[in-house]
Amino acid sequence: FSMAFVVVLLSAVLSTLYFVAVVKFHRFLFKWTIASSVVLSLFMLIVMFVYGDIIAGIVFLVVFCLSIVFLFLWKRHVDFAQVILSSAIALFDKFPIVYAAAVLMMLVQILFTLVWVGAVAGSLTFSPGAAVVVAVFLVISFVWSSQVIKYILHTTVSAV
């Protein structure tokens, strides 16, 4: 359970840093994200083949190729997305309560994730057949609940 707590805490820190980066550097965000995806997948591709993990290397080769294709196919959409994001950030600066709502919902998501990890840890004590059924329902509940939390935030700030 302590490792799960570390992962959740690290995720919260990285999410917060990414949130701050979106606000500060929203003009470069899309290009940087796509470029970093290409570079990171190439790096992982090389690492996996160097360490002899052929299957993971092939997976990252596919991810790298898809990232390159995505880079070229979505290039013309990036400028429009940057304008939309810039408009949203300008609106959020007029209504700072949106940031508070986002942080609050991030904390709700972190708490839910901790509870969910506890449920996963508890499900490991079941018999193998029951554990598979419980795992499927736990994954569905996590995805569904995460989407509900996200849409609560979207609905809350849509009045702005």
mmCIF file of C-alpha atoms in Angstrom:
data_model
loop_
_atom_site.group_PDB
_atom_site.id
_atom_site.type_symbol
_atom_site.label_atom_id
_atom_site.label_comp_id
_atom_site.label_asym_id
_atom_site.label_seq_id
_atom_site.Cartn_x
_atom_site.Cartn_y
_atom_site.Cartn_z
ATOM 1 C CA PHE A 1 0.000 0.000 0.000
ATOM 2 C CA SER A 2 2.906 2.386 0.658
ATOM 3 C CA MET A 3 4.138 2.031 -2.934
ATOM 4 C CA ALA A 4 0.645 2.879 -4.179
ATOM 5 C CA PHE A 5 0.656 5.968 -1.981
ATOM 6 C CA VAL A 6 4.003 7.019 -3.480
ATOM 7 C CA VAL A 7 2.648 6.507 -7.004
ATOM 8 C CA VAL A 8 -0.485 8.537 -6.241
ATOM 9 C CA LEU A 9 1.576 11.282 -4.607
ATOM 10 C CA LEU A 10 3.978 11.380 -7.554
ATOM 11 C CA SER A 11 1.017 11.500 -9.931
ATOM 12 C CA ALA A 12 -0.449 14.412 -7.996
ATOM 13 C CA VAL A 13 2.826 16.312 -8.147
ATOM 14 C CA LEU A 14 3.261 15.647 -11.869
ATOM 15 C CA SER A 15 -0.372 16.586 -12.564
ATOM 16 C CA THR A 16 0.071 19.833 -10.673
ATOM 17 C CA LEU A 17 3.281 20.639 -12.541
ATOM 18 C CA TYR A 18 1.593 19.849 -15.863
ATOM 19 C CA PHE A 19 -1.366 22.043 -14.883
ATOM 20 C CA VAL A 20 1.003 24.920 -14.099
ATOM 21 C CA ALA A 21 2.842 24.295 -17.385
ATOM 22 C CA VAL A 22 -0.453 24.438 -19.298
ATOM 23 C CA VAL A 23 -1.280 27.795 -17.762
ATOM 24 C CA LYS A 24 2.189 29.278 -18.251
ATOM 25 C CA PHE A 25 3.183 27.775 -21.599
ATOM 26 C CA HIS A 26 -0.133 27.040 -23.325
ATOM 27 C CA ARG A 27 1.127 28.438 -26.634
ATOM 28 C CA PHE A 28 3.814 25.757 -26.914
ATOM 29 C CA LEU A 29 2.018 22.915 -25.171
ATOM 30 C CA PHE A 30 0.724 20.941 -28.136
ATOM 31 C CA LYS A 31 3.942 21.058 -30.134
ATOM 32 C CA TRP A 32 5.978 20.173 -27.066
ATOM 33 C CA THR A 33 3.665 17.298 -26.141
ATOM 34 C CA ILE A 34 3.781 15.770 -29.615
ATOM 35 C CA ALA A 35 7.538 16.260 -29.920
ATOM 36 C CA SER A 36 8.194 14.808 -26.466
ATOM 37 C CA SER A 37 6.024 11.806 -27.314
ATOM 38 C CA VAL A 38 8.138 11.120 -30.386
ATOM 39 C CA VAL A 39 11.424 11.587 -28.502
ATOM 40 C CA LEU A 40 10.319 9.543 -25.478
ATOM 41 C CA SER A 41 9.033 6.664 -27.590
ATOM 42 C CA LEU A 42 12.308 6.650 -29.570
ATOM 43 C CA PHE A 43 14.286 6.649 -26.310
ATOM 44 C CA MET A 44 12.230 3.765 -24.892
ATOM 45 C CA LEU A 45 12.535 1.906 -28.193
ATOM 46 C CA ILE A 46 16.328 2.115 -28.007
ATOM 47 C CA VAL A 47 16.423 1.195 -24.305
ATOM 48 C CA MET A 48 14.219 -1.860 -24.800
ATOM 49 C CA PHE A 49 16.277 -3.198 -27.705
ATOM 50 C CA VAL A 50 19.570 -2.498 -25.878
ATOM 51 C CA TYR A 51 18.365 -4.439 -22.831
ATOM 52 C CA GLY A 52 17.138 -7.280 -25.024
ATOM 53 C CA ASP A 53 13.418 -6.930 -24.422
ATOM 54 C CA ILE A 54 12.363 -7.537 -28.011
ATOM 55 C CA ILE A 55 8.594 -7.546 -27.407
ATOM 56 C CA ALA A 56 8.645 -4.211 -25.553
ATOM 57 C CA GLY A 57 10.981 -2.893 -28.241
ATOM 58 C CA ILE A 58 8.478 -3.823 -30.936
ATOM 59 C CA VAL A 59 5.672 -2.193 -28.937
ATOM 60 C CA PHE A 60 7.680 1.022 -28.667
ATOM 61 C CA LEU A 61 8.573 0.793 -32.363
ATOM 62 C CA VAL A 62 4.845 0.790 -33.122
ATOM 63 C CA VAL A 63 4.285 3.677 -30.670
ATOM 64 C CA PHE A 64 7.145 5.604 -32.279
ATOM 65 C CA CYS A 65 5.751 5.069 -35.783
ATOM 66 C CA LEU A 66 2.268 6.086 -34.677
ATOM 67 C CA SER A 67 3.710 9.194 -33.001
ATOM 68 C CA ILE A 68 5.430 10.186 -36.251
ATOM 69 C CA VAL A 69 2.220 9.625 -38.223
ATOM 70 C CA PHE A 70 0.266 11.613 -35.632
ATOM 71 C CA LEU A 71 2.810 14.426 -35.841
ATOM 72 C CA PHE A 72 2.311 14.823 -39.586
ATOM 73 C CA LEU A 73 -1.442 14.204 -39.722
ATOM 74 C CA TRP A 74 -2.350 16.564 -36.888
ATOM 75 C CA LYS A 75 0.101 19.344 -37.703
ATOM 76 C CA ARG A 76 -2.574 21.557 -39.224
ATOM 77 C CA HIS A 77 -4.908 21.102 -36.237
ATOM 78 C CA VAL A 78 -2.358 22.218 -33.660
ATOM 79 C CA ASP A 79 -2.682 25.937 -34.398
ATOM 80 C CA PHE A 80 -6.460 25.831 -33.954
ATOM 81 C CA ALA A 81 -6.128 23.877 -30.697
ATOM 82 C CA GLN A 82 -3.614 26.441 -29.425
ATOM 83 C CA VAL A 83 -6.068 29.269 -30.115
ATOM 84 C CA ILE A 84 -8.833 27.425 -28.257
ATOM 85 C CA LEU A 85 -6.558 26.715 -25.296
ATOM 86 C CA SER A 86 -5.333 30.326 -25.216
ATOM 87 C CA SER A 87 -8.932 31.553 -25.179
ATOM 88 C CA ALA A 88 -9.785 29.197 -22.335
ATOM 89 C CA ILE A 89 -6.763 30.289 -20.296
ATOM 90 C CA ALA A 90 -7.689 33.962 -20.848
ATOM 91 C CA LEU A 91 -11.205 33.186 -19.606
ATOM 92 C CA PHE A 92 -9.849 31.319 -16.588
ATOM 93 C CA ASP A 93 -7.704 34.325 -15.703
ATOM 94 C CA LYS A 94 -10.895 36.391 -15.513
ATOM 95 C CA PHE A 95 -12.493 33.818 -13.188
ATOM 96 C CA PRO A 96 -9.800 32.386 -10.871
ATOM 97 C CA ILE A 97 -12.355 30.220 -9.069
ATOM 98 C CA VAL A 98 -11.970 27.816 -12.005
ATOM 99 C CA TYR A 99 -8.445 27.035 -10.825
ATOM 100 C CA ALA A 100 -9.709 26.362 -7.317
ATOM 101 C CA ALA A 101 -12.374 24.016 -8.706
ATOM 102 C CA ALA A 102 -9.744 22.179 -10.748
ATOM 103 C CA VAL A 103 -7.492 21.724 -7.719
ATOM 104 C CA LEU A 104 -10.423 20.590 -5.590
ATOM 105 C CA MET A 105 -11.470 17.997 -8.157
ATOM 106 C CA MET A 106 -7.867 16.827 -8.485
ATOM 107 C CA LEU A 107 -7.839 16.223 -4.725
ATOM 108 C CA VAL A 108 -11.143 14.344 -5.007
ATOM 109 C CA GLN A 109 -9.616 12.202 -7.764
ATOM 110 C CA ILE A 110 -6.537 11.509 -5.620
ATOM 111 C CA LEU A 111 -8.695 10.449 -2.663
ATOM 112 C CA PHE A 112 -10.826 8.253 -4.895
ATOM 113 C CA THR A 113 -7.700 6.674 -6.370
ATOM 114 C CA LEU A 114 -6.371 5.886 -2.903
ATOM 115 C CA VAL A 115 -9.662 4.216 -1.967
ATOM 116 C CA TRP A 116 -9.658 2.344 -5.258
ATOM 117 C CA VAL A 117 -6.090 1.113 -4.714
ATOM 118 C CA GLY A 118 -7.190 -0.141 -1.293
ATOM 119 C CA ALA A 119 -10.033 -2.033 -2.961
ATOM 120 C CA VAL A 120 -7.594 -3.526 -5.467
ATOM 121 C CA ALA A 121 -5.299 -4.603 -2.630
ATOM 122 C CA GLY A 122 -8.269 -6.207 -0.875
ATOM 123 C CA SER A 123 -9.325 -8.023 -4.025
ATOM 124 C CA LEU A 124 -5.975 -9.797 -4.195
ATOM 125 C CA THR A 125 -7.107 -12.068 -1.353
ATOM 126 C CA PHE A 126 -9.905 -13.593 -3.462
ATOM 127 C CA SER A 127 -9.651 -16.859 -5.331
ATOM 128 C CA PRO A 128 -8.183 -16.492 -8.848
ATOM 129 C CA GLY A 129 -11.545 -16.804 -10.620
ATOM 130 C CA ALA A 130 -13.256 -14.298 -8.363
ATOM 131 C CA ALA A 131 -10.238 -11.972 -8.513
ATOM 132 C CA VAL A 132 -10.551 -11.713 -12.307
ATOM 133 C CA VAL A 133 -14.243 -10.795 -12.067
ATOM 134 C CA VAL A 134 -13.561 -8.284 -9.304
ATOM 135 C CA ALA A 135 -10.631 -6.811 -11.276
ATOM 136 C CA VAL A 136 -12.837 -6.248 -14.329
ATOM 137 C CA PHE A 137 -15.469 -4.487 -12.241
ATOM 138 C CA LEU A 138 -12.819 -2.461 -10.416
ATOM 139 C CA VAL A 139 -11.333 -1.232 -13.696
ATOM 140 C CA ILE A 140 -14.791 -0.318 -14.991
ATOM 141 C CA SER A 141 -15.607 1.475 -11.734
ATOM 142 C CA PHE A 142 -12.323 3.395 -11.843
ATOM 143 C CA VAL A 143 -12.802 4.567 -15.421
ATOM 144 C CA TRP A 144 -16.459 5.432 -14.849
ATOM 145 C CA SER A 145 -15.836 7.278 -11.583
ATOM 146 C CA SER A 146 -12.881 9.188 -13.033
ATOM 147 C CA GLN A 147 -15.049 10.318 -15.925
ATOM 148 C CA VAL A 148 -17.819 11.379 -13.543
ATOM 149 C CA ILE A 149 -15.346 13.449 -11.521
ATOM 150 C CA LYS A 150 -14.051 15.056 -14.708
ATOM 151 C CA TYR A 151 -17.553 15.839 -15.973
ATOM 152 C CA ILE A 152 -18.571 17.314 -12.613
ATOM 153 C CA LEU A 153 -15.699 19.759 -13.018
ATOM 154 C CA HIS A 154 -16.649 20.469 -16.638
ATOM 155 C CA THR A 155 -20.266 21.077 -15.668
ATOM 156 C CA THR A 156 -19.270 23.252 -12.723
ATOM 157 C CA VAL A 157 -17.052 25.558 -14.783
ATOM 158 C CA SER A 158 -19.279 25.587 -17.859
ATOM 159 C CA ALA A 159 -21.416 28.272 -16.244
ATOM 160 C CA VAL A 160 -18.408 30.599 -16.525
#
